[in-house]
């Protein structure tokens, strides 16, 4: 019988053990550490907690100060596109939001790169007011004060 288990063991690959320790076992292992090592471990844990809290506060502050710009840009004589920028600072996936805009307003919308290196959503048509209302209703975590509508006109070339 022992021969059959040895034969099976030679054909299988070695498996790593996954061990879950209870709180008592962890405390026992901590008790075996020297007093200096325990102090260092506690100090490291406090530093990690402080770093995590500071990072969370920074992210929250960044979200509260970042602006969402909705620009109405004149394309031709009476044709407009609406550009929405600043949504990525609030943790939104721009491709999903662009798809939602296209479905909601029955227009074409896409994510394009800006000259400054960022990304913005371009929606066909003059929908700046509707997009403003939809963003403030749908995304409650974006403060209404941080959403701005701007009208942008392309400069016409040539003299007068």
mmCIF file of N, CA, C and O in Angstrom, residues 77-123:
data_model
loop_
_atom_site.group_PDB
_atom_site.id
_atom_site.type_symbol
_atom_site.label_atom_id
_atom_site.label_comp_id
_atom_site.label_asym_id
_atom_site.label_seq_id
_atom_site.Cartn_x
_atom_site.Cartn_y
_atom_site.Cartn_z
ATOM 1 N N UNK A 77 -20.682 76.772 -39.467
ATOM 2 C CA UNK A 77 -21.548 77.926 -39.259
ATOM 3 C C UNK A 77 -22.601 77.692 -38.189
ATOM 4 O O UNK A 77 -22.758 78.474 -37.271
ATOM 5 N N UNK A 78 -23.352 76.609 -38.323
ATOM 6 C CA UNK A 78 -24.394 76.344 -37.334
ATOM 7 C C UNK A 78 -24.236 74.974 -36.680
ATOM 8 O O UNK A 78 -25.185 74.451 -36.120
ATOM 9 N N UNK A 79 -23.059 74.409 -36.769
ATOM 10 C CA UNK A 79 -22.821 73.080 -36.180
ATOM 11 C C UNK A 79 -21.977 73.234 -34.920
ATOM 12 O O UNK A 79 -21.012 73.990 -34.898
ATOM 13 N N UNK A 80 -22.340 72.480 -33.888
ATOM 14 C CA UNK A 80 -21.628 72.550 -32.620
ATOM 15 C C UNK A 80 -21.253 71.146 -32.145
ATOM 16 O O UNK A 80 -21.917 70.166 -32.483
ATOM 17 N N UNK A 81 -20.201 71.072 -31.346
ATOM 18 C CA UNK A 81 -19.883 69.876 -30.584
ATOM 19 C C UNK A 81 -19.715 70.308 -29.133
ATOM 20 O O UNK A 81 -19.380 71.457 -28.847
ATOM 21 N N UNK A 82 -19.967 69.387 -28.239
ATOM 22 C CA UNK A 82 -19.827 69.662 -26.819
ATOM 23 C C UNK A 82 -18.674 68.826 -26.284
ATOM 24 O O UNK A 82 -18.661 67.612 -26.464
ATOM 25 N N UNK A 83 -17.702 69.478 -25.661
ATOM 26 C CA UNK A 83 -16.531 68.792 -25.110
ATOM 27 C C UNK A 83 -16.628 68.805 -23.586
ATOM 28 O O UNK A 83 -16.845 69.846 -22.977
ATOM 29 N N UNK A 84 -16.476 67.621 -22.979
ATOM 30 C CA UNK A 84 -16.549 67.480 -21.520
ATOM 31 C C UNK A 84 -15.189 67.000 -21.037
ATOM 32 O O UNK A 84 -14.709 65.947 -21.457
ATOM 33 N N UNK A 85 -14.557 67.779 -20.162
ATOM 34 C CA UNK A 85 -13.250 67.384 -19.633
ATOM 35 C C UNK A 85 -13.255 67.488 -18.114
ATOM 36 O O UNK A 85 -14.047 68.226 -17.535
ATOM 37 N N UNK A 86 -12.371 66.730 -17.484
ATOM 38 C CA UNK A 86 -12.234 66.774 -16.022
ATOM 39 C C UNK A 86 -12.944 65.661 -15.290
ATOM 40 O O UNK A 86 -12.898 65.604 -14.063
ATOM 41 N N UNK A 87 -13.591 64.752 -16.008
ATOM 42 C CA UNK A 87 -14.307 63.664 -15.331
ATOM 43 C C UNK A 87 -13.364 62.604 -14.775
ATOM 44 O O UNK A 87 -13.696 61.918 -13.813
ATOM 45 N N UNK A 88 -12.181 62.455 -15.382
ATOM 46 C CA UNK A 88 -11.266 61.405 -14.928
ATOM 47 C C UNK A 88 -10.738 61.679 -13.521
ATOM 48 O O UNK A 88 -10.367 60.749 -12.804
ATOM 49 N N UNK A 89 -10.733 62.936 -13.097
ATOM 50 C CA UNK A 89 -10.275 63.272 -11.741
ATOM 51 C C UNK A 89 -11.232 62.742 -10.684
ATOM 52 O O UNK A 89 -10.842 62.558 -9.531
ATOM 53 N N UNK A 90 -12.460 62.470 -11.054
ATOM 54 C CA UNK A 90 -13.452 61.955 -10.114
ATOM 55 C C UNK A 90 -13.551 60.434 -10.164
ATOM 56 O O UNK A 90 -14.489 59.851 -9.633
ATOM 57 N N UNK A 91 -12.617 59.788 -10.847
ATOM 58 C CA UNK A 91 -12.565 58.337 -10.865
ATOM 59 C C UNK A 91 -13.550 57.685 -11.826
ATOM 60 O O UNK A 91 -13.906 56.529 -11.651
ATOM 61 N N UNK A 92 -14.004 58.408 -12.837
ATOM 62 C CA UNK A 92 -14.952 57.850 -13.801
ATOM 63 C C UNK A 92 -14.212 57.331 -15.024
ATOM 64 O O UNK A 92 -13.217 57.919 -15.457
ATOM 65 N N UNK A 93 -14.698 56.246 -15.598
ATOM 66 C CA UNK A 93 -14.131 55.699 -16.818
ATOM 67 C C UNK A 93 -14.709 56.475 -17.992
ATOM 68 O O UNK A 93 -15.920 56.437 -18.241
ATOM 69 N N UNK A 94 -13.851 57.177 -18.718
ATOM 70 C CA UNK A 94 -14.320 58.074 -19.776
ATOM 71 C C UNK A 94 -15.016 57.328 -20.907
ATOM 72 O O UNK A 94 -15.988 57.826 -21.474
ATOM 73 N N UNK A 95 -14.548 56.139 -21.230
ATOM 74 C CA UNK A 95 -15.182 55.388 -22.316
ATOM 75 C C UNK A 95 -16.614 55.002 -21.958
ATOM 76 O O UNK A 95 -17.520 55.086 -22.786
ATOM 77 N N UNK A 96 -16.822 54.589 -20.710
ATOM 78 C CA UNK A 96 -18.179 54.229 -20.279
ATOM 79 C C UNK A 96 -19.090 55.446 -20.253
ATOM 80 O O UNK A 96 -20.254 55.385 -20.655
ATOM 81 N N UNK A 97 -18.568 56.570 -19.769
ATOM 82 C CA UNK A 97 -19.373 57.793 -19.708
ATOM 83 C C UNK A 97 -19.704 58.271 -21.120
ATOM 84 O O UNK A 97 -20.832 58.701 -21.390
ATOM 85 N N UNK A 98 -18.732 58.172 -22.058
ATOM 86 C CA UNK A 98 -18.994 58.573 -23.445
ATOM 87 C C UNK A 98 -20.075 57.699 -24.055
ATOM 88 O O UNK A 98 -20.958 58.189 -24.777
ATOM 89 N N UNK A 99 -20.043 56.409 -23.756
ATOM 90 C CA UNK A 99 -21.075 55.505 -24.270
ATOM 91 C C UNK A 99 -22.440 55.866 -23.665
ATOM 92 O O UNK A 99 -23.462 55.845 -24.356
ATOM 93 N N UNK A 100 -22.452 56.214 -22.375
ATOM 94 C CA UNK A 100 -23.706 56.639 -21.738
ATOM 95 C C UNK A 100 -24.247 57.919 -22.385
ATOM 96 O O UNK A 100 -25.454 58.049 -22.591
ATOM 97 N N UNK A 101 -23.354 58.878 -22.696
ATOM 98 C CA UNK A 101 -23.787 60.101 -23.372
ATOM 99 C C UNK A 101 -24.418 59.768 -24.717
ATOM 100 O O UNK A 101 -25.456 60.308 -25.076
ATOM 101 N N UNK A 102 -23.781 58.891 -25.477
ATOM 102 C CA UNK A 102 -24.302 58.517 -26.785
ATOM 103 C C UNK A 102 -25.670 57.877 -26.695
ATOM 104 O O UNK A 102 -26.563 58.165 -27.503
ATOM 105 N N UNK A 103 -25.862 57.018 -25.698
ATOM 106 C CA UNK A 103 -27.164 56.361 -25.526
ATOM 107 C C UNK A 103 -28.211 57.353 -25.025
ATOM 108 O O UNK A 103 -29.343 57.367 -25.495
ATOM 109 N N UNK A 104 -27.837 58.162 -24.064
ATOM 110 C CA UNK A 104 -28.790 59.073 -23.427
ATOM 111 C C UNK A 104 -29.282 60.153 -24.384
ATOM 112 O O UNK A 104 -30.464 60.477 -24.406
ATOM 113 N N UNK A 105 -28.358 60.719 -25.181
ATOM 114 C CA UNK A 105 -28.720 61.849 -26.025
ATOM 115 C C UNK A 105 -28.852 61.481 -27.498
ATOM 116 O O UNK A 105 -29.041 62.357 -28.328
ATOM 117 N N UNK A 106 -28.726 60.213 -27.832
ATOM 118 C CA UNK A 106 -28.885 59.703 -29.199
ATOM 119 C C UNK A 106 -27.970 60.440 -30.174
ATOM 120 O O UNK A 106 -28.386 60.884 -31.239
ATOM 121 N N UNK A 107 -26.708 60.594 -29.780
ATOM 122 C CA UNK A 107 -25.724 61.243 -30.644
ATOM 123 C C UNK A 107 -24.441 60.436 -30.632
ATOM 124 O O UNK A 107 -24.291 59.489 -29.857
ATOM 125 N N UNK A 108 -23.504 60.841 -31.462
ATOM 126 C CA UNK A 108 -22.186 60.229 -31.446
ATOM 127 C C UNK A 108 -21.346 60.879 -30.377
ATOM 128 O O UNK A 108 -21.385 62.092 -30.173
ATOM 129 N N UNK A 109 -20.584 60.087 -29.655
ATOM 130 C CA UNK A 109 -19.680 60.632 -28.645
ATOM 131 C C UNK A 109 -18.427 59.772 -28.617
ATOM 132 O O UNK A 109 -18.488 58.567 -28.854
ATOM 133 N N UNK A 110 -17.296 60.410 -28.336
ATOM 134 C CA UNK A 110 -16.033 59.683 -28.318
ATOM 135 C C UNK A 110 -15.082 60.327 -27.328
ATOM 136 O O UNK A 110 -15.273 61.467 -26.907
ATOM 137 N N UNK A 111 -14.047 59.568 -26.969
ATOM 138 C CA UNK A 111 -12.998 60.075 -26.093
ATOM 139 C C UNK A 111 -11.825 60.475 -26.977
ATOM 140 O O UNK A 111 -11.341 59.671 -27.774
ATOM 141 N N UNK A 112 -11.396 61.728 -26.869
ATOM 142 C CA UNK A 112 -10.274 62.212 -27.678
ATOM 143 C C UNK A 112 -9.195 62.776 -26.766
ATOM 144 O O UNK A 112 -9.478 63.202 -25.643
ATOM 145 N N UNK A 113 -7.974 62.776 -27.268
ATOM 146 C CA UNK A 113 -6.858 63.340 -26.516
ATOM 147 C C UNK A 113 -6.763 64.828 -26.802
ATOM 148 O O UNK A 113 -6.953 65.267 -27.929
ATOM 149 N N UNK A 114 -6.450 65.590 -25.768
ATOM 150 C CA UNK A 114 -6.310 67.039 -25.932
ATOM 151 C C UNK A 114 -4.848 67.394 -26.194
ATOM 152 O O UNK A 114 -3.949 66.565 -26.019
ATOM 153 N N UNK A 115 -4.609 68.632 -26.591
ATOM 154 C CA UNK A 115 -3.245 69.084 -26.862
ATOM 155 C C UNK A 115 -2.407 69.093 -25.587
ATOM 156 O O UNK A 115 -1.191 68.920 -25.634
ATOM 157 N N UNK A 116 -3.033 69.294 -24.448
ATOM 158 C CA UNK A 116 -2.303 69.349 -23.177
ATOM 159 C C UNK A 116 -1.959 67.960 -22.643
ATOM 160 O O UNK A 116 -1.323 67.850 -21.600
ATOM 161 N N UNK A 117 -2.412 66.906 -23.319
ATOM 162 C CA UNK A 117 -2.079 65.551 -22.898
ATOM 163 C C UNK A 117 -3.196 64.855 -22.158
ATOM 164 O O UNK A 117 -3.099 63.656 -21.883
ATOM 165 N N UNK A 118 -4.250 65.544 -21.817
ATOM 166 C CA UNK A 118 -5.380 64.927 -21.127
ATOM 167 C C UNK A 118 -6.358 64.319 -22.109
ATOM 168 O O UNK A 118 -6.098 64.233 -23.314
ATOM 169 N N UNK A 119 -7.481 63.879 -21.598
ATOM 170 C CA UNK A 119 -8.521 63.317 -22.443
ATOM 171 C C UNK A 119 -9.838 64.030 -22.166
ATOM 172 O O UNK A 119 -10.079 64.484 -21.043
ATOM 173 N N UNK A 120 -10.677 64.118 -23.191
ATOM 174 C CA UNK A 120 -11.992 64.722 -23.043
ATOM 175 C C UNK A 120 -12.993 63.928 -23.864
ATOM 176 O O UNK A 120 -12.619 63.203 -24.781
ATOM 177 N N UNK A 121 -14.255 64.093 -23.524
ATOM 178 C CA UNK A 121 -15.333 63.444 -24.264
ATOM 179 C C UNK A 121 -15.934 64.474 -25.206
ATOM 180 O O UNK A 121 -16.284 65.578 -24.772
ATOM 181 N N UNK A 122 -16.028 64.118 -26.488
ATOM 182 C CA UNK A 122 -16.619 65.008 -27.485
ATOM 183 C C UNK A 122 -17.955 64.420 -27.899
ATOM 184 O O UNK A 122 -18.034 63.273 -28.330
ATOM 185 N N UNK A 123 -19.025 65.209 -27.726
ATOM 186 C CA UNK A 123 -20.387 64.786 -28.063
ATOM 187 C C UNK A 123 -20.872 65.651 -29.215
ATOM 188 O O UNK A 123 -20.732 66.876 -29.173
#
